[in-house]
Short mmCIF file of C-alpha atoms in Angstrom, two decimals:
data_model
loop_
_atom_site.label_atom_id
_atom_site.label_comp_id
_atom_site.label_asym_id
_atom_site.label_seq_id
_atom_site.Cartn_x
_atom_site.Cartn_y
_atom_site.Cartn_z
CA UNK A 15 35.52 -7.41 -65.78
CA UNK A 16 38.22 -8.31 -62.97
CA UNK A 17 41.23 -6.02 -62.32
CA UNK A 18 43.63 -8.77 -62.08
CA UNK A 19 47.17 -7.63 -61.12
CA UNK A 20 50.66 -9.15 -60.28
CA UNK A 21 49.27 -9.34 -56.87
CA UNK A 22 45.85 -11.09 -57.63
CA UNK A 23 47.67 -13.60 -59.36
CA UNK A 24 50.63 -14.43 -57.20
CA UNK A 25 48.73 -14.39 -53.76
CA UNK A 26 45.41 -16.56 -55.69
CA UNK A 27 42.41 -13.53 -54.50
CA UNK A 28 40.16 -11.95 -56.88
CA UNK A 29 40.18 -8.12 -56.42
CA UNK A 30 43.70 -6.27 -55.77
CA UNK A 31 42.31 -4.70 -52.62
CA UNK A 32 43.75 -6.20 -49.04
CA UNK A 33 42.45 -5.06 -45.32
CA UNK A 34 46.21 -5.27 -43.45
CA UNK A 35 46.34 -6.07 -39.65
CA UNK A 36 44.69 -3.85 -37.55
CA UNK A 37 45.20 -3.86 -33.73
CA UNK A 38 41.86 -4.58 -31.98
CA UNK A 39 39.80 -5.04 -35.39
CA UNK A 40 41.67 -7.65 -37.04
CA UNK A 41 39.28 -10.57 -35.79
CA UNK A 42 37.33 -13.37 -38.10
CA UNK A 43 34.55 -10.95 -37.89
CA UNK A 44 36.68 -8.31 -40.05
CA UNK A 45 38.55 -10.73 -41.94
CA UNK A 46 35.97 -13.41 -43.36
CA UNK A 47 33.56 -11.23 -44.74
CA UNK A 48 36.77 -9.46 -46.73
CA UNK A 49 37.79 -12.99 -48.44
CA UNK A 50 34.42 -13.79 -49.21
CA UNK A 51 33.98 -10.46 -51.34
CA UNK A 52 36.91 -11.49 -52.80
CA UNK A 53 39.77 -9.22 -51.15
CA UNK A 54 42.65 -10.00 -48.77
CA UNK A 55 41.88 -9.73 -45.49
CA UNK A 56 44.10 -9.93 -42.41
CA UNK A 57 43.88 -11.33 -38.38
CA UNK A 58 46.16 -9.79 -36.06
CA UNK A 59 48.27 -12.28 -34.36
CA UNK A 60 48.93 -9.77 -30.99
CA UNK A 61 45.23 -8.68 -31.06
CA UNK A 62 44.97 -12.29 -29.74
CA UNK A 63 46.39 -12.39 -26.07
CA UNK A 64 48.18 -15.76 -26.33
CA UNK A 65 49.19 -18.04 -29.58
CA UNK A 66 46.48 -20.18 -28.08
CA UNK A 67 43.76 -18.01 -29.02
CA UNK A 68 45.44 -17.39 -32.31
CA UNK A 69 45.03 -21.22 -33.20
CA UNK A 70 41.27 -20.40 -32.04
CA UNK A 71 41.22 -17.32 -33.90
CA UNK A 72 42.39 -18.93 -37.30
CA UNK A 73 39.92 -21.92 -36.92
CA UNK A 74 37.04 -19.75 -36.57
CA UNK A 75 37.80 -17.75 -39.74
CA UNK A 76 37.88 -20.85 -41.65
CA UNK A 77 34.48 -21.68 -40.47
CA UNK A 78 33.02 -18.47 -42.08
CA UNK A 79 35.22 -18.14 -45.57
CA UNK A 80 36.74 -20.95 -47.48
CA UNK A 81 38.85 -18.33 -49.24
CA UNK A 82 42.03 -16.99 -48.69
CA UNK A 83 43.33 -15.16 -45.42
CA UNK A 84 46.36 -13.92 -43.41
CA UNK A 85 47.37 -12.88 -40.22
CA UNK A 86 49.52 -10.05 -39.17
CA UNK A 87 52.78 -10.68 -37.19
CA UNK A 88 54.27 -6.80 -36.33
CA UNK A 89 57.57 -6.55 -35.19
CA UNK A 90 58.48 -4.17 -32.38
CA UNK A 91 61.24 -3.59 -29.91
CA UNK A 92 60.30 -4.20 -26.37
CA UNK A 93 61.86 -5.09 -22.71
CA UNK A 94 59.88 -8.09 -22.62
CA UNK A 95 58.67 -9.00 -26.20
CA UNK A 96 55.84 -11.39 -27.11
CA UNK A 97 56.60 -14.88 -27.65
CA UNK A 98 56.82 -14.55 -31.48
CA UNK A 99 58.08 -18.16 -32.21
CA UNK A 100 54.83 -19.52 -30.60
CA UNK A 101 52.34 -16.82 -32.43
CA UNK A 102 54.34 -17.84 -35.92
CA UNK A 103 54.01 -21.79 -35.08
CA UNK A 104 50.53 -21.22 -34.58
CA UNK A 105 50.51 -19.59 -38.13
CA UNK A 106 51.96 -22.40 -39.24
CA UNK A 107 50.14 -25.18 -37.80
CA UNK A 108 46.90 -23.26 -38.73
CA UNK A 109 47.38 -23.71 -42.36
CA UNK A 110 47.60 -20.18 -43.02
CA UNK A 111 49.59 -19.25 -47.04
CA UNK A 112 49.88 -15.80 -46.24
CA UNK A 113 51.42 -14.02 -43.90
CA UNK A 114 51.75 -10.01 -43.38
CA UNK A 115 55.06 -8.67 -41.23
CA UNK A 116 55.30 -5.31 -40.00
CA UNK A 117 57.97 -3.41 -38.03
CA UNK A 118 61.51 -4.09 -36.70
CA UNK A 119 63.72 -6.55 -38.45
CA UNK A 120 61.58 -9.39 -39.76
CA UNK A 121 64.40 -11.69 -40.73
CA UNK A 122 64.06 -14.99 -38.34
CA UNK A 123 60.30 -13.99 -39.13
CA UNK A 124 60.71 -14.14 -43.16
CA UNK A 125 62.65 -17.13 -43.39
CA UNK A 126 60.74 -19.09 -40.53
CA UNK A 127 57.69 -18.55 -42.80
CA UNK A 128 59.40 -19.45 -46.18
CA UNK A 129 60.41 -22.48 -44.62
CA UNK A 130 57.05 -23.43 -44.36
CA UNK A 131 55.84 -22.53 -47.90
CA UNK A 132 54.41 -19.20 -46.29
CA UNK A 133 54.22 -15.87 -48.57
CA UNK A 134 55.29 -12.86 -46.85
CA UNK A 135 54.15 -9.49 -47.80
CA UNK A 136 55.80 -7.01 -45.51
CA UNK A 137 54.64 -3.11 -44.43
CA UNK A 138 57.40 -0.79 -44.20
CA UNK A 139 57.13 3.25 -44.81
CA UNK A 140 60.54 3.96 -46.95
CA UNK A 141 61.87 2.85 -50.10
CA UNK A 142 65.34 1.54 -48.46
CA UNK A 143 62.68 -0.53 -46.18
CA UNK A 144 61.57 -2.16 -48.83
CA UNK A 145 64.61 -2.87 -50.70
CA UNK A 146 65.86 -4.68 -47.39
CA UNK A 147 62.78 -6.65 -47.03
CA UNK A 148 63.01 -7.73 -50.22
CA UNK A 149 66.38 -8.71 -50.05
CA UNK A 150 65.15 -10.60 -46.62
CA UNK A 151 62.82 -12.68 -49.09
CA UNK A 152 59.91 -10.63 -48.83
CA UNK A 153 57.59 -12.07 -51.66
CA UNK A 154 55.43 -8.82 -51.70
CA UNK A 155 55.80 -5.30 -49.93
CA UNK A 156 53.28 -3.10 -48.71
CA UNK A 157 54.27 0.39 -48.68
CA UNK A 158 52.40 2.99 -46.60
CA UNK A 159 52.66 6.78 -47.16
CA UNK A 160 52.12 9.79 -44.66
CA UNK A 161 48.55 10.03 -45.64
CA UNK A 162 48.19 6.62 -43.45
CA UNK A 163 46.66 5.46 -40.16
CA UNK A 164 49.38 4.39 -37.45
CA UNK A 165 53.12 4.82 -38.09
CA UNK A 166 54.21 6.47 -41.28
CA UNK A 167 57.87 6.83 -40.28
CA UNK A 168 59.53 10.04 -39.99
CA UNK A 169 59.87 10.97 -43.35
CA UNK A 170 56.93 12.74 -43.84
CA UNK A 171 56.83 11.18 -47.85
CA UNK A 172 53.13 10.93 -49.60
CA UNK A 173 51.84 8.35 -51.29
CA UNK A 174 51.94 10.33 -54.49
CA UNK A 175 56.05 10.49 -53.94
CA UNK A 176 56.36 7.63 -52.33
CA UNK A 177 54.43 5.12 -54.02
CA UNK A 178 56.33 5.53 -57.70
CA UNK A 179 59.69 5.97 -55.80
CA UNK A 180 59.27 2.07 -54.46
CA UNK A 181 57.74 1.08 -58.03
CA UNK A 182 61.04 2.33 -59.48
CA UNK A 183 63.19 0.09 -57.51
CA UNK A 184 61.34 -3.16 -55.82
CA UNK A 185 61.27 -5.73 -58.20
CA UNK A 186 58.34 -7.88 -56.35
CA UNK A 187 54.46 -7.08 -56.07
CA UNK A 188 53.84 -3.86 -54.36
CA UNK A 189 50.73 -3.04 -52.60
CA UNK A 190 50.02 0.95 -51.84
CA UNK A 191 48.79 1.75 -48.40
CA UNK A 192 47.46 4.77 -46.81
CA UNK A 193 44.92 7.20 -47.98
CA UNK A 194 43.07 4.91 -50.01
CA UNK A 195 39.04 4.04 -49.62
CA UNK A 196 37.67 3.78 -53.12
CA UNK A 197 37.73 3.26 -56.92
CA UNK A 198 39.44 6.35 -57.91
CA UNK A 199 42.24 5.62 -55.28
CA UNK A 200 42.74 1.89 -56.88
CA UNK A 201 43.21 3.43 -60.15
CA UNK A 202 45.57 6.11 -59.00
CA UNK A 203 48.18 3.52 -57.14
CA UNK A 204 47.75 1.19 -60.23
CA UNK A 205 48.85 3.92 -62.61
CA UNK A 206 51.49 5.08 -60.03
CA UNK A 207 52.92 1.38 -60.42
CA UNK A 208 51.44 -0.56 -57.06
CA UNK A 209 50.00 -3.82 -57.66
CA UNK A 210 47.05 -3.45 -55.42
CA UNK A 211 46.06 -1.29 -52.04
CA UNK A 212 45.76 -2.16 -48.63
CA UNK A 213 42.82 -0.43 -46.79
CA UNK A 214 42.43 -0.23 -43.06
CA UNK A 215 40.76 2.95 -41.77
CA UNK A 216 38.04 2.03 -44.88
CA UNK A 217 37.35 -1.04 -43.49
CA UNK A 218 36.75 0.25 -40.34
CA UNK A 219 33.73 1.75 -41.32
CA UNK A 220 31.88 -0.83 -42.77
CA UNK A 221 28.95 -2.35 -40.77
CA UNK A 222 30.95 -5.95 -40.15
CA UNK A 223 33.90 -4.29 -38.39
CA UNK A 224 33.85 -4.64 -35.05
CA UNK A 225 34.23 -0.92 -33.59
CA UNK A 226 31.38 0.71 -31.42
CA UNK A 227 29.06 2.31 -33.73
CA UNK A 228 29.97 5.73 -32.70
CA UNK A 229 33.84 5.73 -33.91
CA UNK A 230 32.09 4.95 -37.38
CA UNK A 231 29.83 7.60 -37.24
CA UNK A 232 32.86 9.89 -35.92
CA UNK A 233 34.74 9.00 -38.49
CA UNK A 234 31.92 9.47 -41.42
CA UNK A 235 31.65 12.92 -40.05
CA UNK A 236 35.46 13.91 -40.10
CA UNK A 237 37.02 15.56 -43.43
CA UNK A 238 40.75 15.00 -44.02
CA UNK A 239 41.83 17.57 -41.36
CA UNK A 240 41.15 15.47 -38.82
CA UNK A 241 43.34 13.54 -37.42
CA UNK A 242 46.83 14.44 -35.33
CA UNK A 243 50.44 13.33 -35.31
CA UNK A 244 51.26 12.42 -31.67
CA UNK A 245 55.06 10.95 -30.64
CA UNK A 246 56.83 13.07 -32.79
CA UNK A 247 58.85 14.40 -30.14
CA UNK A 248 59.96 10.76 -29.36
CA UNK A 249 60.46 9.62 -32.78
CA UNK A 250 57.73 7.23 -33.12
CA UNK A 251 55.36 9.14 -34.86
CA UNK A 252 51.63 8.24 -35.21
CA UNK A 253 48.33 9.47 -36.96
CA UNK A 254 45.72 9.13 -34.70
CA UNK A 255 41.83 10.21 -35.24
CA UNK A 256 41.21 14.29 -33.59
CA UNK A 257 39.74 14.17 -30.10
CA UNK A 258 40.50 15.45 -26.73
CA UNK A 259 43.15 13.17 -25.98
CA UNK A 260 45.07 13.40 -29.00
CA UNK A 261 44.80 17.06 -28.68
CA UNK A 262 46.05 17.23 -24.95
CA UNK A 263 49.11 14.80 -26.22
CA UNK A 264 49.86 17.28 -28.46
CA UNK A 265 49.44 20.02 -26.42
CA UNK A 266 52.23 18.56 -23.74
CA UNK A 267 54.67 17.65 -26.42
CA UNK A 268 54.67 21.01 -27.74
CA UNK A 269 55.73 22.27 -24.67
CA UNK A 270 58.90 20.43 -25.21
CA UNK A 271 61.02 17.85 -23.28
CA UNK A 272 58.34 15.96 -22.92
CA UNK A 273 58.79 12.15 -22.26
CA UNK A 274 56.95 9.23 -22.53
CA UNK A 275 55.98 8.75 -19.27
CA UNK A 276 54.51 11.75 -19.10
CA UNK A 277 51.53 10.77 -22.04
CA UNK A 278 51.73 7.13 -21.15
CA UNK A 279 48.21 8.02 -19.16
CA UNK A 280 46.76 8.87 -22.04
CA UNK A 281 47.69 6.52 -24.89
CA UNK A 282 47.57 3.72 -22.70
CA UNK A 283 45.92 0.69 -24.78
CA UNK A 284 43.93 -0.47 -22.01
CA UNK A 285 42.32 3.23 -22.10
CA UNK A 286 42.03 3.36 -25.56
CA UNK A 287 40.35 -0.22 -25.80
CA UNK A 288 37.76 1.00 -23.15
CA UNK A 289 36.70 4.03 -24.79
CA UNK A 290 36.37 2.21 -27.95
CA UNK A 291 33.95 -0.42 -26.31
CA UNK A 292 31.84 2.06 -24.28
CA UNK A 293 31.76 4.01 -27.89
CA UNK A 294 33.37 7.25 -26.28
CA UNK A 295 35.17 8.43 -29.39
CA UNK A 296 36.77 11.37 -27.08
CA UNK A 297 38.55 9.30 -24.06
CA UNK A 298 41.05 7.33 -26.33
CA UNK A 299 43.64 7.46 -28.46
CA UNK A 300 42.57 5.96 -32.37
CA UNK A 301 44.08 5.10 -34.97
CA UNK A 302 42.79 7.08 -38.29
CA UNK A 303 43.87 8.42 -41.60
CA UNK A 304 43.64 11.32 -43.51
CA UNK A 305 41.24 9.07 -46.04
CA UNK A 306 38.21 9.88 -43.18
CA UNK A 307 37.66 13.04 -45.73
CA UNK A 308 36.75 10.49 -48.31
CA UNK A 309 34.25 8.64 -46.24
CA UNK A 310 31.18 9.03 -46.14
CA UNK A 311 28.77 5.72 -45.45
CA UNK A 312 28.61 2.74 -43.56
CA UNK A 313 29.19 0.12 -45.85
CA UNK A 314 29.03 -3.83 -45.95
CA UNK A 315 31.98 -4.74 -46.94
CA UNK A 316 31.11 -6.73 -49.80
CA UNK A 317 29.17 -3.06 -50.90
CA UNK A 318 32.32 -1.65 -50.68
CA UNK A 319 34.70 -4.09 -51.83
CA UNK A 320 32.21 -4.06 -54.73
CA UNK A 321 31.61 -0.49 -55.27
CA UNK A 322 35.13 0.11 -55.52
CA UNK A 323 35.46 -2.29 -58.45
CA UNK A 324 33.32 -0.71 -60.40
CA UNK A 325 33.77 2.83 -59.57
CA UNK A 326 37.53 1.56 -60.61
CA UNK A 327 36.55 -0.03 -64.06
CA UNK A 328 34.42 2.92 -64.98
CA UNK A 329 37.20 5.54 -64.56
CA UNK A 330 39.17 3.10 -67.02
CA UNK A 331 36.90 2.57 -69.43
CA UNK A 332 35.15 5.76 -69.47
CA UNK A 333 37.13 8.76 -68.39
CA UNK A 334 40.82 7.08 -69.44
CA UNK A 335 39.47 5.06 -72.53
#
């Protein structure tokens, strides 16, 4: 038996489970082997350095899945932003349907899509977030509590809270994000009134993503305390996995005053990119959720895509029949 939902329907994929744009991970590798099990899977236009490579990027998926696939466009404030009207043309002119937005005022974004016949799911972490998007057009929102990976805002709100509290309100197809890895998760955002979830620490530890071994096994050995909350003295808050790094960026914030500049060493991307390929899971900073406590294997991802299907239909029929 399928779980087919609002979501499966609307955005034409078989299971209600989508992997959502992940800096550094969201290439073909990642994203193919996710459509072909029959999920959503996402590239990440800025993991690509220029819209060029995007176009490359795109074509490549298709060569490995003939099923439907997105790419991530996230939205942030910067001195000198990326040329986002080139990335979304070569969206466009890549054939891509689906299209996930994330960040800082995706307007010009949602309606150059539209245009185009694109569907736009966007990622936001509050309820009034996703009341605006959907008032933007939005044709689906993903909503991501504390629990997640990344930026979960700054109101501290769990997915338990937050989750129904957007269900209540936002009329279009809702997807739950953060702290979700597996069947009894699915269930629990379906009966909280999400249409699907959207998994990316999960699908990081799987054997097709394409992470240095040893930040999967790190992660298979971490329980749910460990991860940190760095930038919460500047407002930008993020979960990151527990190491040395995150530690010491925690360690300077708390002595107060502290500024950007003076962690920027630390959390630089180029740093945290290195570590990752040289499989030091101590000398970068990492994106990770509190769902690490759930994991516990290394997964294809059709295995897990798979397992979480049924593990998701048994609960139904068996323990809530």
């Amino acid at each position: 038996m399928a779980i087919k939902t609002r979501f499966t329907e609307e955005f034409g994929i078989e299971h209600p489970i989508v992997q959502g744009g992940m800096q550094w991970v969201g290439y073909a590798e990642m994203v193919a082997p996710v459509a072909n099990a029959g999920g959503l899977g996402f590239l990440t236009a800025l993991t690509q350095p220029t819209p060029e490579d995007l176009a490359k990027e795109i074509a490549r998926t298709k060569e490995m899945t003939d099923k439907p696939f997105g790419v991530n466009l996230t939205i942030l404030p910067a001195i000198k932003p990326p040329p986002y009207a080139e990335y979304r043309q070569a969206i466009i002119e890549g054939g891509i349907k689906i299209v996930e937005t994330a960040g800082y005022k995706p307007q010009e974004h949602i309606d150059h899509f539209k245009e185009h016949g694109i569907k736009v799911i966007h990622k936001c972490t509050a309820v009034r977030h996703a009341l605006s998007a959907e008032r933007m057009g939005a044709d689906a929102i993903s909503i991501d509590g504390f629990e997640c990976a990344g930026h979960p805002g700054e109101d501290d709100i769990p997915g338990l809270i937050l989750i129904p509290a957007a269900a209540d309100k936002v009329k279009v197809p809702m997807l739950a994000s953060g702290g979700f890895g597996d069947g009894r998760g699915l269930v629990a955002a379906l009966a909280l009134g999400a249409d699907g979830i959207n998994m990316g620490t999960r699908f990081c530890v799987t054997k097709e993503a394409p992470i240095h071994e040893n930040f999967k096994k790190q992660m298979v050995e971490n329980d749910e305390r460990d991860t940190k909350l760095i930038f919460r003295t500047l407002h930008n808050t993020a979960r990151v996995m527990k190491n040395a790094v995150s530690e010491e960026v925690v360690a300077i914030e708390a002595k107060g005053g502290a500024k950007f500049e003076d962690i920027q060493h630390l959390v630089a991307g180029v740093r945290g990119r290195a570590a990752m390929e040289k499989g030091d899971a101590d000398d970068g900073i990492w994106s990770a959720g509190m769902i690490q406590g759930l994991i516990h294997d290394i997964p294809t991802v059709k295995e897990l895509i798979d397992r979480i299907i049924a593990d998701a239909e048994k609960i139904m029929d068996e323990r809530l029949a």
